mmCIF file of C-alpha atoms in Angstrom:
data_model
loop_
_atom_site.group_PDB
_atom_site.id
_atom_site.type_symbol
_atom_site.label_atom_id
_atom_site.label_comp_id
_atom_site.label_asym_id
_atom_site.label_seq_id
_atom_site.Cartn_x
_atom_site.Cartn_y
_atom_site.Cartn_z
ATOM 1 C CA MET A 28 83.053 96.614 -98.247
ATOM 2 C CA ASP A 29 80.908 95.525 -101.176
ATOM 3 C CA ILE A 30 77.850 97.663 -100.542
ATOM 4 C CA ILE A 31 76.978 100.796 -98.609
ATOM 5 C CA ASN A 32 75.290 100.029 -95.295
ATOM 6 C CA LYS A 33 74.623 101.683 -91.944
ATOM 7 C CA LYS A 34 78.217 101.052 -90.864
ATOM 8 C CA THR A 35 79.788 102.683 -93.946
ATOM 9 C CA THR A 36 82.369 105.356 -93.123
ATOM 10 C CA LEU A 37 84.043 108.085 -95.165
ATOM 11 C CA ASP A 38 87.079 105.810 -95.429
ATOM 12 C CA ASP A 39 84.823 103.229 -97.121
ATOM 13 C CA ILE A 40 83.503 105.907 -99.495
ATOM 14 C CA LYS A 41 87.118 106.919 -100.201
ATOM 15 C CA LYS A 42 87.891 103.299 -101.104
ATOM 16 C CA PHE A 43 84.832 103.137 -103.417
ATOM 17 C CA LEU A 44 85.924 106.306 -105.215
ATOM 18 C CA SER A 45 89.598 105.263 -105.423
ATOM 19 C CA GLU A 46 88.658 101.887 -106.910
ATOM 20 C CA ASN A 47 86.678 103.727 -109.580
ATOM 21 C CA GLY A 48 89.481 106.027 -110.721
ATOM 22 C CA TYR A 49 88.924 109.120 -108.614
ATOM 23 C CA GLU A 50 91.810 110.901 -106.933
ATOM 24 C CA CYS A 51 90.962 110.847 -103.236
ATOM 25 C CA ASP A 52 93.148 113.448 -101.597
ATOM 26 C CA GLU A 53 92.271 113.235 -97.931
ATOM 27 C CA VAL A 54 89.699 112.787 -95.210
ATOM 28 C CA VAL A 55 89.471 115.933 -93.079
ATOM 29 C CA GLU A 56 87.250 115.656 -89.993
ATOM 30 C CA ASN A 57 83.923 114.600 -91.503
ATOM 31 C CA ARG A 58 84.723 115.470 -95.155
ATOM 32 C CA LEU A 59 86.372 113.504 -97.935
ATOM 33 C CA ILE A 60 88.204 115.645 -100.509
ATOM 34 C CA PHE A 61 88.419 114.114 -104.002
ATOM 35 C CA THR A 62 89.084 115.200 -107.587
ATOM 36 C CA ILE A 63 87.181 114.331 -110.751
ATOM 37 C CA LYS A 64 88.351 115.638 -114.152
ATOM 38 C CA GLY A 65 90.360 118.324 -112.393
ATOM 39 C CA VAL A 66 87.363 119.507 -110.357
ATOM 40 C CA LYS A 67 87.936 119.327 -106.623
ATOM 41 C CA SER A 68 84.888 118.086 -104.742
ATOM 42 C CA SER A 69 84.051 116.973 -101.247
ATOM 43 C CA ALA A 70 81.673 114.543 -99.598
ATOM 44 C CA ALA A 71 80.417 114.595 -96.030
ATOM 45 C CA MET A 72 78.701 111.799 -94.148
ATOM 46 C CA MET A 73 75.719 113.249 -92.312
ATOM 47 C CA PRO A 74 74.499 111.854 -88.956
ATOM 48 C CA SER A 75 71.377 110.592 -90.774
ATOM 49 C CA GLY A 76 73.494 108.370 -93.036
ATOM 50 C CA ASN A 77 72.987 110.631 -96.052
ATOM 51 C CA ILE A 78 76.038 111.647 -98.073
ATOM 52 C CA LEU A 79 76.273 115.330 -99.049
ATOM 53 C CA PHE A 80 78.453 116.162 -102.072
ATOM 54 C CA MET A 81 79.776 119.671 -102.764
ATOM 55 C CA ILE A 82 81.470 121.125 -105.843
ATOM 56 C CA THR A 83 82.853 124.647 -105.511
ATOM 57 C CA LEU A 84 83.439 126.766 -108.620
ATOM 58 C CA GLN A 85 84.986 130.219 -108.781
ATOM 59 C CA LEU A 86 83.308 132.922 -110.873
ATOM 60 C CA LYS A 87 85.417 135.221 -113.002
ATOM 61 C CA ASP A 88 85.654 138.804 -111.766
ATOM 62 C CA GLY A 89 82.990 141.321 -112.743
ATOM 63 C CA LEU A 90 80.136 138.910 -113.410
ATOM 64 C CA ASN A 91 76.562 139.451 -112.370
ATOM 65 C CA GLU A 92 76.047 136.650 -109.835
ATOM 66 C CA TYR A 93 72.276 136.810 -110.164
ATOM 67 C CA GLU A 94 72.392 136.248 -113.949
ATOM 68 C CA VAL A 95 74.835 133.345 -113.591
ATOM 69 C CA LEU A 96 72.683 131.744 -110.893
ATOM 70 C CA LYS A 97 69.536 132.241 -112.963
ATOM 71 C CA LYS A 98 71.098 130.661 -116.066
ATOM 72 C CA VAL A 99 72.586 127.657 -114.253
ATOM 73 C CA ASN A 100 69.416 126.978 -112.263
ATOM 74 C CA GLU A 101 67.370 127.175 -115.469
ATOM 75 C CA ILE A 102 69.546 124.430 -116.962
ATOM 76 C CA ASN A 103 69.841 122.558 -113.655
ATOM 77 C CA PHE A 104 66.054 122.345 -113.314
ATOM 78 C CA GLN A 105 65.878 120.404 -116.562
ATOM 79 C CA ILE A 106 68.543 117.732 -116.089
ATOM 80 C CA ILE A 107 69.984 117.296 -112.611
ATOM 81 C CA SER A 108 68.875 117.255 -109.040
ATOM 82 C CA GLY A 109 70.842 119.423 -106.709
ATOM 83 C CA ASN A 110 71.166 122.945 -105.460
ATOM 84 C CA LEU A 111 73.339 125.709 -106.824
ATOM 85 C CA SER A 112 73.992 128.859 -104.846
ATOM 86 C CA VAL A 113 76.218 131.833 -105.618
ATOM 87 C CA LYS A 114 77.740 134.237 -103.112
ATOM 88 C CA ASP A 115 80.771 136.510 -103.191
ATOM 89 C CA GLY A 116 82.053 135.154 -106.501
ATOM 90 C CA VAL A 117 81.808 131.487 -105.543
ATOM 91 C CA ALA A 118 79.277 129.016 -106.929
ATOM 92 C CA MET A 119 78.525 125.979 -104.740
ATOM 93 C CA PHE A 120 76.739 122.999 -106.266
ATOM 94 C CA CYS A 121 75.433 120.473 -103.719
ATOM 95 C CA TYR A 122 73.643 117.168 -104.164
ATOM 96 C CA THR A 123 72.751 114.415 -101.724
ATOM 97 C CA LEU A 124 72.627 110.653 -101.778
ATOM 98 C CA ILE A 125 69.816 109.754 -99.363
ATOM 99 C CA ARG A 126 70.571 106.704 -97.201
ATOM 100 C CA PRO A 127 72.139 104.712 -100.023
ATOM 101 C CA TYR A 128 72.030 101.396 -98.186
ATOM 102 C CA GLY A 129 72.529 98.447 -100.508
ATOM 103 C CA MET A 130 74.229 100.498 -103.251
ATOM 104 C CA GLY A 131 77.340 98.870 -104.692
ATOM 105 C CA ALA A 132 80.518 100.498 -105.991
ATOM 106 C CA LYS A 133 79.382 100.579 -109.636
ATOM 107 C CA SER A 134 76.041 102.261 -108.859
ATOM 108 C CA PHE A 135 77.784 104.697 -106.537
ATOM 109 C CA LYS A 136 80.268 105.597 -109.290
ATOM 110 C CA GLU A 137 77.409 106.153 -111.768
ATOM 111 C CA PHE A 138 75.619 108.449 -109.314
ATOM 112 C CA VAL A 139 78.710 110.585 -108.672
ATOM 113 C CA ASP A 140 79.695 110.613 -112.370
ATOM 114 C CA TYR A 141 76.220 111.686 -113.459
ATOM 115 C CA HIS A 142 76.123 114.747 -111.220
ATOM 116 C CA THR A 143 79.749 115.760 -111.669
ATOM 117 C CA PHE A 144 79.921 115.295 -115.421
ATOM 118 C CA THR A 145 76.532 116.933 -115.935
ATOM 119 C CA MET A 146 77.736 119.954 -113.978
ATOM 120 C CA SER A 147 80.897 119.970 -116.119
ATOM 121 C CA TYR A 148 78.688 119.811 -119.216
ATOM 122 C CA ILE A 149 76.659 122.779 -118.018
ATOM 123 C CA VAL A 150 79.811 124.792 -117.416
ATOM 124 C CA GLU A 151 81.708 123.814 -120.574
ATOM 125 C CA GLU A 152 79.076 123.196 -123.236
ATOM 126 C CA LEU A 153 76.216 125.548 -122.508
ATOM 127 C CA GLY A 154 77.976 128.860 -122.676
ATOM 128 C CA LEU A 155 78.860 129.289 -119.028
ATOM 129 C CA SER A 156 82.543 129.841 -119.633
ATOM 130 C CA GLU A 157 82.323 132.599 -117.034
ATOM 131 C CA ILE A 158 82.556 129.888 -114.381
ATOM 132 C CA THR A 159 86.041 128.544 -113.829
ATOM 133 C CA LYS A 160 87.231 125.459 -111.968
#
């Protein structure tokens, strides 16, 4: 597969990611589990053809979830598109690729890198050391 089209499957997405240096662990039901820079992520193919990406981060014990969410969303609003939610000590960052038909492997890699590495930047560089991988 050279480009994403209506017939693209999670196995095709796995191949795209593997060819671009990501560790693709497994496809479980409708989710692909993969690792980038030590951060475990997943992707799900939605019935609409959209691809939903999820990064789960664990909060250290004793933190005020509201303050963490407020700080990350303040930064998130400025530089990345996506949604961050916090519940019971877990932060979930989600972003979606809307019907990416015609996108090639290089563009796909850039899209995933941008969101993942920007989230890593937020965590590591902007004083959010209270979030762990």
